[in-house]
Coordinates of N, CA and C in Angstrom, one line a residue:
Chain A
E1 N 135.5 159.2 62.2 CA 134.9 158.8 61.2 C 133.0 158.9 61.3
T2 N 132.3 160.7 60.8 CA 132.1 160.8 60.4 C 131.3 159.4 59.5
A3 N 129.0 159.0 60.2 CA 128.6 157.9 59.6 C 127.1 159.2 59.3
V4 N 127.3 159.9 60.6 CA 125.6 160.8 60.5 C 125.4 162.1 60.4
F5 N 125.1 162.3 59.4 CA 125.6 164.3 59.0 C 125.0 165.3 59.4
Q6 N 125.1 166.0 59.6 CA 123.7 166.9 59.5 C 124.3 168.3 59.3
T7 N 122.7 169.3 58.6 CA 123.6 170.3 58.0 C 121.8 170.9 58.8
P8 N 122.6 172.4 58.7 CA 124.1 173.4 58.8 C 124.6 173.1 60.2
N9 N 125.7 173.4 60.4 CA 126.4 173.0 61.5 C 125.5 173.8 62.3
Y10 N 126.0 175.6 62.5 CA 124.8 176.5 62.9 C 123.3 177.2 62.3
H11 N 123.2 178.2 62.7 CA 121.7 179.5 62.5 C 121.3 179.6 63.0
V12 N 121.5 180.8 62.6 CA 121.1 182.6 63.4 C 120.1 183.0 63.0
T13 N 119.0 182.3 63.1 CA 117.0 183.4 62.9 C 116.7 184.6 63.7
Q14 N 115.0 185.0 64.0 CA 114.2 185.8 65.3 C 113.7 184.7 65.0
V15 N 112.7 185.0 66.2 CA 111.3 185.0 67.0 C 110.8 185.4 64.8
G16 N 110.4 183.5 65.3 CA 108.8 183.5 64.6 C 108.4 183.2 63.2
N17 N 110.5 183.2 62.6 CA 111.0 182.1 61.3 C 110.4 180.7 61.7
E18 N 110.2 180.4 60.6 CA 110.7 178.4 59.9 C 112.2 178.1 60.2
V19 N 112.2 177.6 60.3 CA 113.9 176.4 60.4 C 113.3 175.1 59.9
S20 N 114.9 174.6 59.6 CA 114.6 173.5 59.2 C 116.5 172.9 58.7
F21 N 116.3 171.8 59.7 CA 117.7 171.2 59.8 C 117.0 169.5 59.5
N22 N 118.6 169.1 58.6 CA 118.1 168.3 58.4 C 119.7 167.1 57.8
C23 N 119.4 166.0 58.5 CA 120.1 164.5 59.1 C 119.9 163.5 57.9
K24 N 121.2 163.2 57.5 CA 121.7 161.8 57.2 C 122.6 161.4 57.6
Q25 N 122.0 159.5 57.7 CA 122.9 158.6 57.9 C 123.4 157.3 57.0
T26 N 124.7 157.1 56.9 CA 125.5 156.2 55.7 C 125.1 155.4 56.5
L27 N 124.8 154.4 57.3 CA 125.2 153.3 58.0 C 123.8 152.2 58.3
G28 N 122.7 152.8 57.4 CA 122.1 150.9 56.8 C 121.5 151.0 58.1
H29 N 121.2 152.0 58.8 CA 120.1 152.0 59.8 C 118.7 152.1 59.7
D30 N 118.1 151.8 60.1 CA 116.5 151.9 60.5 C 115.8 153.1 61.2
T31 N 116.3 153.0 62.2 CA 115.6 154.0 63.0 C 117.5 155.3 63.5
M32 N 116.3 156.4 63.2 CA 116.6 157.6 63.9 C 116.1 158.2 64.8
Y33 N 116.2 158.9 65.3 CA 116.5 160.1 66.7 C 117.0 161.9 66.1
W34 N 115.8 162.7 67.1 CA 116.4 163.7 66.9 C 116.1 163.9 68.7
Y35 N 117.3 164.7 69.2 CA 117.6 164.9 70.3 C 117.9 166.7 70.6
K36 N 117.6 167.0 72.0 CA 117.9 168.6 72.3 C 118.1 168.6 73.3
Q37 N 118.9 169.4 72.8 CA 120.8 169.5 74.4 C 120.4 171.2 75.0
D38 N 120.1 171.1 75.9 CA 119.8 173.1 76.3 C 121.2 173.5 76.5
S39 N 121.3 174.6 76.9 CA 122.2 175.2 77.2 C 123.2 174.9 78.6
K40 N 122.3 174.1 79.4 CA 123.4 173.3 80.4 C 123.4 171.7 80.0
K41 N 123.6 172.2 79.1 CA 123.6 171.1 78.1 C 122.7 169.6 78.7
L42 N 121.7 169.8 78.8 CA 120.9 168.9 79.5 C 120.2 167.8 78.1
L43 N 120.2 166.7 77.6 CA 119.3 166.3 76.8 C 118.6 165.5 76.7
K44 N 117.1 166.2 75.9 CA 116.1 165.0 75.7 C 115.5 164.7 74.1
I45 N 115.2 163.4 74.1 CA 115.1 163.0 72.9 C 113.1 163.7 72.7
M46 N 113.1 163.7 71.5 CA 111.9 164.7 70.4 C 111.3 163.6 70.3
F47 N 112.0 162.9 69.2 CA 111.1 162.0 68.5 C 111.8 161.1 67.9
S48 N 111.4 159.8 67.2 CA 112.5 159.2 66.5 C 111.4 157.9 64.7
Y49 N 111.9 157.8 64.7 CA 111.7 157.6 62.9 C 111.7 156.2 62.6
N50 N 111.4 155.1 62.7 CA 111.7 153.1 62.3 C 111.7 153.5 60.7
N51 N 112.0 153.5 60.0 CA 111.5 153.0 58.9 C 110.6 153.4 58.1
K52 N 111.1 154.7 58.4 CA 110.2 156.9 58.1 C 108.8 156.6 58.8
Q53 N 108.6 156.2 60.1 CA 107.3 156.0 60.7 C 108.2 156.2 61.9
L54 N 107.1 157.2 62.7 CA 107.5 157.7 64.0 C 106.6 157.1 65.4
I55 N 107.6 157.1 65.5 CA 108.2 155.7 67.1 C 107.5 156.3 68.2
V56 N 108.4 157.2 68.5 CA 108.3 158.3 69.5 C 108.2 159.7 69.5
N57 N 107.3 160.6 69.9 CA 106.9 161.7 70.7 C 106.8 162.5 71.7
E58 N 107.7 162.5 71.8 CA 107.7 162.9 74.0 C 106.8 164.6 73.2
T59 N 107.0 164.7 74.8 CA 106.3 165.4 74.9 C 106.6 167.7 74.0
V60 N 106.6 167.7 72.9 CA 107.2 168.4 72.3 C 106.3 170.3 72.0
P61 N 106.8 170.8 71.4 CA 106.0 171.8 71.6 C 105.6 171.9 69.6
R62 N 104.3 171.6 69.2 CA 103.5 171.6 68.0 C 104.0 172.4 67.3
R63 N 105.0 172.9 67.2 CA 105.9 173.9 65.8 C 106.9 172.9 65.5
F64 N 107.0 171.9 66.8 CA 108.1 170.9 66.5 C 107.5 170.1 64.8
S65 N 108.4 169.7 64.0 CA 108.0 168.8 63.6 C 108.3 167.5 62.1
P66 N 108.8 166.0 63.2 CA 110.0 165.7 62.1 C 109.9 165.6 60.7
Q67 N 110.1 165.3 59.8 CA 109.8 164.9 58.7 C 111.3 164.0 57.4
S68 N 110.5 162.6 57.7 CA 110.9 161.9 56.8 C 111.2 160.9 55.4
S69 N 112.0 161.5 54.6 CA 111.6 161.2 53.4 C 112.2 159.2 52.5
D70 N 113.8 158.5 53.9 CA 113.9 157.6 53.5 C 114.4 157.3 54.8
K71 N 114.6 155.8 55.6 CA 115.4 156.1 56.1 C 116.3 156.0 56.5
A72 N 117.2 157.3 55.7 CA 117.8 157.4 55.9 C 118.6 158.6 55.6
H73 N 117.1 159.3 55.9 CA 117.4 161.0 56.1 C 115.9 161.7 57.5
L74 N 116.5 161.8 58.0 CA 115.3 162.8 59.5 C 115.9 163.8 59.2
N75 N 114.2 164.9 58.7 CA 115.1 166.0 59.0 C 113.5 167.1 60.1
L76 N 114.6 167.7 60.3 CA 113.1 168.4 61.4 C 113.3 169.9 61.5
R77 N 111.7 170.1 61.5 CA 110.7 172.4 60.3 C 111.0 171.8 62.5
I78 N 110.6 173.3 62.4 CA 110.5 174.4 63.7 C 109.8 175.9 63.1
K79 N 108.1 176.1 63.0 CA 108.2 176.7 62.9 C 107.8 177.9 63.8
S80 N 107.7 178.7 63.5 CA 108.2 180.3 64.3 C 108.1 179.8 65.8
V81 N 109.7 179.9 65.1 CA 110.3 179.3 66.9 C 110.9 180.6 67.3
E82 N 110.6 180.2 69.0 CA 110.7 180.6 69.9 C 112.7 180.9 70.7
P83 N 112.5 181.8 71.3 CA 113.4 181.9 72.2 C 114.1 180.9 72.9
E84 N 113.3 180.2 73.6 CA 113.5 179.0 74.0 C 113.9 177.4 73.6
D85 N 114.1 178.3 71.7 CA 114.0 176.2 70.5 C 115.5 176.9 70.6
S86 N 116.3 177.9 70.8 CA 117.8 177.9 71.3 C 118.3 176.4 71.6
A87 N 119.4 176.6 71.8 CA 119.5 174.7 72.0 C 120.7 173.7 70.1
V88 N 121.7 173.0 70.6 CA 122.3 172.3 69.8 C 121.3 170.9 69.6
Y89 N 120.1 170.3 68.2 CA 119.2 169.7 68.6 C 120.4 168.6 67.4
L90 N 120.4 167.1 68.3 CA 121.5 165.9 67.6 C 120.9 165.3 67.1
C91 N 121.1 164.8 66.1 CA 120.5 163.9 64.9 C 121.6 161.8 65.5
A92 N 120.7 161.3 65.7 CA 120.9 159.8 66.3 C 120.7 158.8 64.9
S93 N 121.1 157.5 64.8 CA 120.7 156.5 64.4 C 121.3 155.2 65.2
S94 N 119.7 154.2 65.3 CA 120.4 153.0 65.5 C 119.6 151.6 64.3
S95 N 120.1 150.7 65.1 CA 120.0 149.3 64.1 C 119.9 148.7 64.7
P96 N 117.8 147.5 64.8 CA 117.8 146.5 65.4 C 118.7 145.4 65.5
G97 N 120.0 145.3 64.6 CA 121.1 144.3 65.4 C 121.7 144.6 66.1
L98 N 121.2 145.8 66.9 CA 122.3 146.5 68.2 C 121.1 146.3 68.8
G99 N 120.1 145.8 68.5 CA 119.0 145.9 69.7 C 118.3 148.0 70.0
Y100 N 118.5 148.2 69.2 CA 118.2 149.6 68.9 C 118.5 150.2 70.4
A101 N 119.8 149.6 70.3 CA 119.7 150.0 71.7 C 121.6 150.4 71.5
E102 N 122.3 151.2 70.8 CA 123.5 151.6 70.3 C 123.0 152.9 69.6
Q103 N 123.3 153.9 69.9 CA 122.8 154.9 68.9 C 124.4 155.8 68.6
F104 N 124.5 156.1 67.3 CA 125.8 156.8 66.5 C 124.5 157.7 66.7
F105 N 125.7 159.3 67.2 CA 125.3 160.3 66.4 C 126.0 161.5 65.5
G106 N 124.4 162.4 65.6 CA 126.0 163.7 64.4 C 126.5 165.0 65.5
P107 N 127.0 165.6 64.7 CA 127.5 166.8 65.2 C 126.5 167.1 65.7
G108 N 125.7 167.8 65.5 CA 124.8 168.8 66.0 C 124.3 169.5 65.2
T109 N 123.9 170.3 65.4 CA 123.6 172.0 64.8 C 123.3 173.2 66.0
R110 N 123.3 174.2 65.9 CA 123.4 175.2 66.9 C 122.5 176.0 66.3
L111 N 121.6 175.9 67.5 CA 120.9 177.3 66.8 C 120.1 178.3 67.7
T112 N 120.1 179.7 67.5 CA 120.3 181.3 68.2 C 119.1 181.6 67.3
V113 N 118.2 182.0 68.7 CA 117.8 182.7 68.3 C 117.5 183.8 68.9
L114 N 116.8 185.3 68.0 CA 117.6 186.1 68.4 C 115.9 186.3 69.4
Chain B
A1 N 109.3 153.8 84.1 CA 110.3 154.7 82.6 C 111.0 154.5 83.5
Q2 N 112.0 154.7 83.1 CA 113.3 154.7 83.9 C 114.3 156.3 84.1
S3 N 115.3 156.4 84.9 CA 116.0 157.2 84.7 C 117.5 158.0 85.2
V4 N 117.6 158.5 85.2 CA 119.0 158.0 85.3 C 120.1 159.3 86.2
T5 N 120.5 158.9 86.8 CA 121.3 159.9 87.8 C 123.0 160.3 87.6
Q6 N 123.1 161.8 87.8 CA 124.9 161.5 87.9 C 125.3 162.5 88.7
P7 N 125.1 162.1 90.2 CA 125.4 163.2 90.9 C 126.6 164.2 91.3
D8 N 127.3 164.0 89.9 CA 128.4 165.1 89.6 C 129.0 166.2 88.6
A9 N 128.2 167.3 89.0 CA 127.9 167.6 87.1 C 129.4 168.5 86.7
R10 N 130.4 168.5 88.2 CA 131.7 168.6 87.5 C 133.1 168.0 88.3
V11 N 133.8 167.2 87.8 CA 134.7 167.2 87.8 C 135.8 167.2 87.7
T12 N 136.7 168.2 88.1 CA 138.3 168.5 88.2 C 140.0 167.6 87.9
V13 N 140.7 167.2 87.6 CA 141.7 165.6 87.9 C 142.1 166.0 87.6
S14 N 143.9 166.2 87.3 CA 145.4 166.3 87.3 C 145.7 165.2 86.3
E15 N 146.3 165.1 85.5 CA 146.9 165.1 84.1 C 147.5 163.7 84.8
G16 N 147.1 162.1 84.7 CA 147.9 161.7 84.8 C 147.4 160.5 86.4
A17 N 146.1 161.3 86.7 CA 144.9 160.6 87.7 C 144.7 160.2 87.7
S18 N 144.5 159.5 87.9 CA 143.2 158.1 87.5 C 141.2 159.2 88.4
L19 N 140.3 158.6 87.4 CA 139.3 158.8 87.4 C 137.9 158.1 87.8
Q20 N 137.3 158.6 88.4 CA 135.8 157.2 88.6 C 134.3 158.7 88.4
L21 N 133.1 158.8 87.3 CA 132.3 158.9 87.9 C 131.9 158.7 87.6
R22 N 130.3 159.2 89.0 CA 129.3 158.4 89.0 C 127.8 158.0 88.1
C23 N 127.8 157.0 88.2 CA 125.9 156.7 87.5 C 125.1 155.9 88.1
K24 N 123.6 157.0 88.7 CA 123.0 156.0 89.3 C 121.4 155.6 88.1
Y25 N 121.5 154.5 87.7 CA 119.8 153.6 87.6 C 118.5 153.9 88.1
S26 N 118.0 154.1 87.6 CA 117.0 153.8 88.4 C 115.5 152.7 87.1
Y27 N 115.3 151.6 87.2 CA 114.7 150.6 85.5 C 114.7 149.4 86.1
F28 N 112.9 148.8 86.0 CA 113.0 147.8 87.4 C 113.3 147.0 86.7
G29 N 113.7 146.3 84.9 CA 113.6 145.4 84.5 C 115.3 145.5 83.5
T30 N 115.6 145.0 82.5 CA 117.3 145.4 83.3 C 117.0 146.3 81.9
P31 N 118.3 146.3 82.6 CA 118.8 148.3 82.3 C 119.9 147.6 80.8
Y32 N 119.8 148.5 79.8 CA 121.9 148.3 79.3 C 121.9 150.3 79.1
L33 N 122.8 149.8 80.0 CA 124.0 151.1 79.7 C 124.7 151.2 78.4
F34 N 124.9 152.6 79.3 CA 125.9 153.3 77.7 C 126.5 154.3 78.8
W35 N 127.4 154.6 78.4 CA 128.7 155.5 79.0 C 129.2 156.2 77.2
Y36 N 128.6 158.0 77.6 CA 129.2 158.6 75.7 C 130.1 159.6 76.9
V37 N 130.5 160.2 75.6 CA 131.2 161.1 75.8 C 131.3 162.6 74.7
Q38 N 130.9 164.1 75.6 CA 131.1 164.6 74.5 C 132.2 165.2 73.7
Y39 N 133.2 166.2 72.8 CA 134.5 167.1 73.1 C 133.6 167.9 72.6
P40 N 134.2 169.8 73.1 CA 133.9 170.7 72.7 C 133.6 171.0 72.0
R41 N 131.7 171.4 70.9 CA 131.6 171.6 69.9 C 131.2 169.9 69.3
Q42 N 131.5 168.6 69.5 CA 131.1 168.1 68.5 C 129.7 166.9 69.1
G43 N 129.0 166.5 68.7 CA 128.3 165.5 69.4 C 129.0 164.0 70.3
L44 N 127.9 163.1 70.3 CA 127.9 162.0 71.5 C 129.0 160.6 70.9
Q45 N 130.0 160.6 71.5 CA 130.3 159.4 71.0 C 130.7 158.0 72.5
L46 N 130.5 156.6 71.8 CA 129.9 156.3 72.1 C 132.1 155.4 73.2
L47 N 131.9 155.4 75.1 CA 133.2 155.1 75.4 C 132.6 153.5 75.3
L48 N 131.7 152.8 76.1 CA 131.7 151.5 76.1 C 130.3 151.1 75.9
K49 N 129.7 150.3 77.1 CA 127.7 149.6 76.3 C 127.8 148.6 77.9
Y50 N 126.9 148.4 78.0 CA 126.8 146.9 79.4 C 125.0 146.2 78.9
Y51 N 126.0 145.1 77.9 CA 124.2 144.4 77.7 C 124.5 143.9 78.7
P52 N 123.4 142.8 78.9 CA 124.0 142.1 80.5 C 124.8 140.7 80.0
G53 N 125.4 140.8 81.6 CA 126.5 139.9 81.7 C 127.4 140.3 82.3
D54 N 129.1 140.2 81.6 CA 129.7 140.4 82.4 C 129.9 142.1 83.1
P55 N 129.9 142.4 84.7 CA 129.6 143.0 85.7 C 130.4 144.7 84.2
V56 N 132.2 144.4 84.2 CA 132.9 145.2 84.1 C 132.5 145.2 82.8
V57 N 132.9 146.3 81.8 CA 133.1 145.8 80.4 C 134.2 147.5 80.2
Q58 N 135.0 146.8 78.8 CA 135.8 147.7 78.5 C 135.3 148.9 77.9
G59 N 135.7 149.8 76.8 CA 135.8 151.1 76.5 C 136.7 151.0 76.0
V60 N 136.6 152.2 74.9 CA 138.2 153.1 74.4 C 138.5 153.8 75.1
N61 N 140.3 154.2 74.8 CA 140.7 154.9 75.5 C 141.1 154.9 76.9
G62 N 141.5 154.1 76.9 CA 141.1 152.4 78.7 C 140.2 153.1 79.2
F63 N 139.2 153.5 79.5 CA 137.4 153.5 80.1 C 137.4 152.2 80.2
E64 N 136.8 151.9 82.0 CA 136.4 150.5 81.6 C 134.8 151.9 82.5
A65 N 133.8 149.7 82.7 CA 133.5 151.3 84.2 C 132.1 149.1 84.3
E66 N 131.4 149.5 85.4 CA 130.8 148.2 86.3 C 130.1 148.2 87.1
F67 N 128.9 147.0 86.6 CA 127.6 147.4 86.4 C 127.7 146.6 87.8
S68 N 126.7 147.4 88.7 CA 125.9 147.2 90.0 C 124.7 147.1 89.9
K69 N 123.9 145.7 90.3 CA 122.8 144.8 89.9 C 122.0 146.4 92.1
S70 N 122.9 145.2 92.3 CA 122.5 145.9 94.3 C 123.0 147.8 95.1
N71 N 123.4 148.9 93.6 CA 123.5 149.5 93.7 C 122.9 149.9 93.0
S72 N 122.3 149.8 91.9 CA 121.9 150.3 90.9 C 122.9 151.5 90.3
S73 N 124.0 151.2 89.5 CA 125.3 152.3 89.0 C 125.9 151.3 88.2
F74 N 126.2 152.4 87.9 CA 127.3 151.7 86.2 C 128.5 153.2 86.5
H75 N 129.3 153.1 87.7 CA 130.5 154.1 87.7 C 131.6 153.8 86.0
L76 N 132.1 154.5 86.2 CA 133.0 154.7 84.9 C 134.6 155.2 85.3
R77 N 135.3 154.6 85.0 CA 136.6 154.7 85.5 C 138.0 154.6 84.6
K78 N 138.5 155.1 84.8 CA 139.8 155.7 84.1 C 140.9 155.5 85.2
A79 N 141.9 155.2 84.6 CA 143.6 154.6 85.3 C 143.7 155.6 85.3
S80 N 144.0 156.5 84.1 CA 145.6 157.1 84.1 C 144.9 158.3 82.8
V81 N 144.5 159.7 83.8 CA 143.5 160.6 82.5 C 144.6 161.3 82.0
H82 N 144.6 161.3 80.7 CA 145.4 162.3 79.9 C 144.6 164.0 79.2
W83 N 145.5 165.1 79.0 CA 144.2 166.0 78.8 C 143.3 165.6 77.6
S84 N 143.3 165.0 76.5 CA 142.6 164.9 75.3 C 141.5 164.6 76.4
D85 N 141.0 163.8 77.6 CA 140.2 163.1 78.0 C 139.3 164.0 78.7
W86 N 139.0 165.7 77.8 CA 138.5 167.0 78.9 C 138.0 167.2 78.3
A87 N 136.2 167.0 78.7 CA 134.7 166.4 78.2 C 133.4 166.4 78.7
V88 N 132.7 166.5 78.4 CA 131.5 166.1 79.5 C 130.8 164.6 78.8
Y89 N 130.5 163.8 79.7 CA 130.6 162.6 79.7 C 128.8 162.3 80.5
F90 N 127.9 161.4 79.7 CA 127.2 161.5 79.9 C 126.8 159.4 79.8
C91 N 125.7 159.5 81.2 CA 125.8 158.2 81.3 C 124.5 158.0 80.9
G92 N 123.5 156.5 80.1 CA 122.1 156.2 79.4 C 121.6 155.3 79.5
D93 N 121.2 154.9 79.8 CA 120.1 154.2 79.5 C 118.7 153.1 78.5
T94 N 118.8 152.6 77.7 CA 118.1 152.4 76.8 C 116.9 152.0 78.0
G95 N 116.6 151.2 78.8 CA 115.9 150.3 79.9 C 114.9 149.7 78.9
G96 N 115.6 148.7 79.5 CA 115.9 147.8 77.9 C 115.9 148.0 76.5
L97 N 115.2 146.8 75.4 CA 115.6 147.4 74.0 C 114.6 148.4 73.7
S98 N 114.3 149.0 74.7 CA 113.7 149.8 74.0 C 113.8 150.9 72.9
G99 N 115.0 151.4 72.6 CA 115.4 152.7 72.0 C 115.4 153.9 72.4
K100 N 114.7 153.5 73.4 CA 113.9 155.1 73.9 C 115.4 155.5 75.3
L101 N 116.3 156.1 74.7 CA 118.2 156.1 75.5 C 117.7 157.1 76.2
T102 N 117.6 157.8 77.3 CA 117.1 158.4 78.7 C 119.0 158.3 78.7
F103 N 119.2 159.8 79.1 CA 120.8 159.9 79.7 C 120.2 160.7 80.8
G104 N 121.8 161.0 82.1 CA 122.0 161.8 83.2 C 122.4 163.1 82.5
E105 N 122.5 164.0 83.9 CA 122.4 165.4 82.9 C 124.5 165.5 83.1
G106 N 124.9 164.4 82.8 CA 126.5 164.5 82.2 C 127.1 165.6 83.2
T107 N 128.7 164.8 83.1 CA 129.9 165.4 84.3 C 130.7 166.3 83.4
Q108 N 131.0 167.1 82.9 CA 131.7 168.0 83.2 C 133.3 167.9 83.3
V109 N 134.1 167.2 82.2 CA 135.3 166.5 83.0 C 136.8 167.2 83.1
T110 N 137.1 168.9 83.8 CA 137.8 169.3 83.4 C 139.6 168.7 83.8
V111 N 140.0 168.5 83.1 CA 142.3 167.7 83.6 C 143.0 168.9 83.7
I112 N 143.2 169.3 84.4 CA 144.6 170.1 84.5 C 146.2 170.1 85.1
S113 N 147.3 170.6 84.6 CA 148.4 169.9 85.2 C 148.8 169.9 86.3

């Protein structure tokens, strides 16, 4: 049963274009995350938001920017994509009731940059 | 900062055989450890979690894991593998309750008949 929703499932674009990915969770959690999974399946956290406030911002290029309208939504915008941005982007959420430790993941958005 | 290592990139196992996946963590405080599974073209699903307490934890689908502080390990086990267990398995640590989940490199499990 999916409770973290991501759109689109796939996106193909060209170098230099801007893309935006959406994430919504219906679990009532107050913290959301974006992870990048590369072609070797390696997972790295990019951002985390708590109640619309940025709390973790790992070293990612400035062309990446998270956007949160409320605690149930966390979008990811990439200005001027590069070939190395080709990856699967996973959204997740967690709750203080779980000590923020247990995270629930969406199905991912697969980005291909030509 | 915490780190997690999964020394086996790939494991091949026969259906019905037992499975063990290794995970080593490095964190000087109290680790909060997880195993997630990723089926093809899907997101991650939680198999089980360790919060300080009983070192052996039970998960879904017959999986269990054992925490060892002396070995800095959190190995995953299953007594009898099914073909549906074909997936990538990730070990993770949040370094206490920081919420910052650090993953190992993942282990691809292939099930053969």
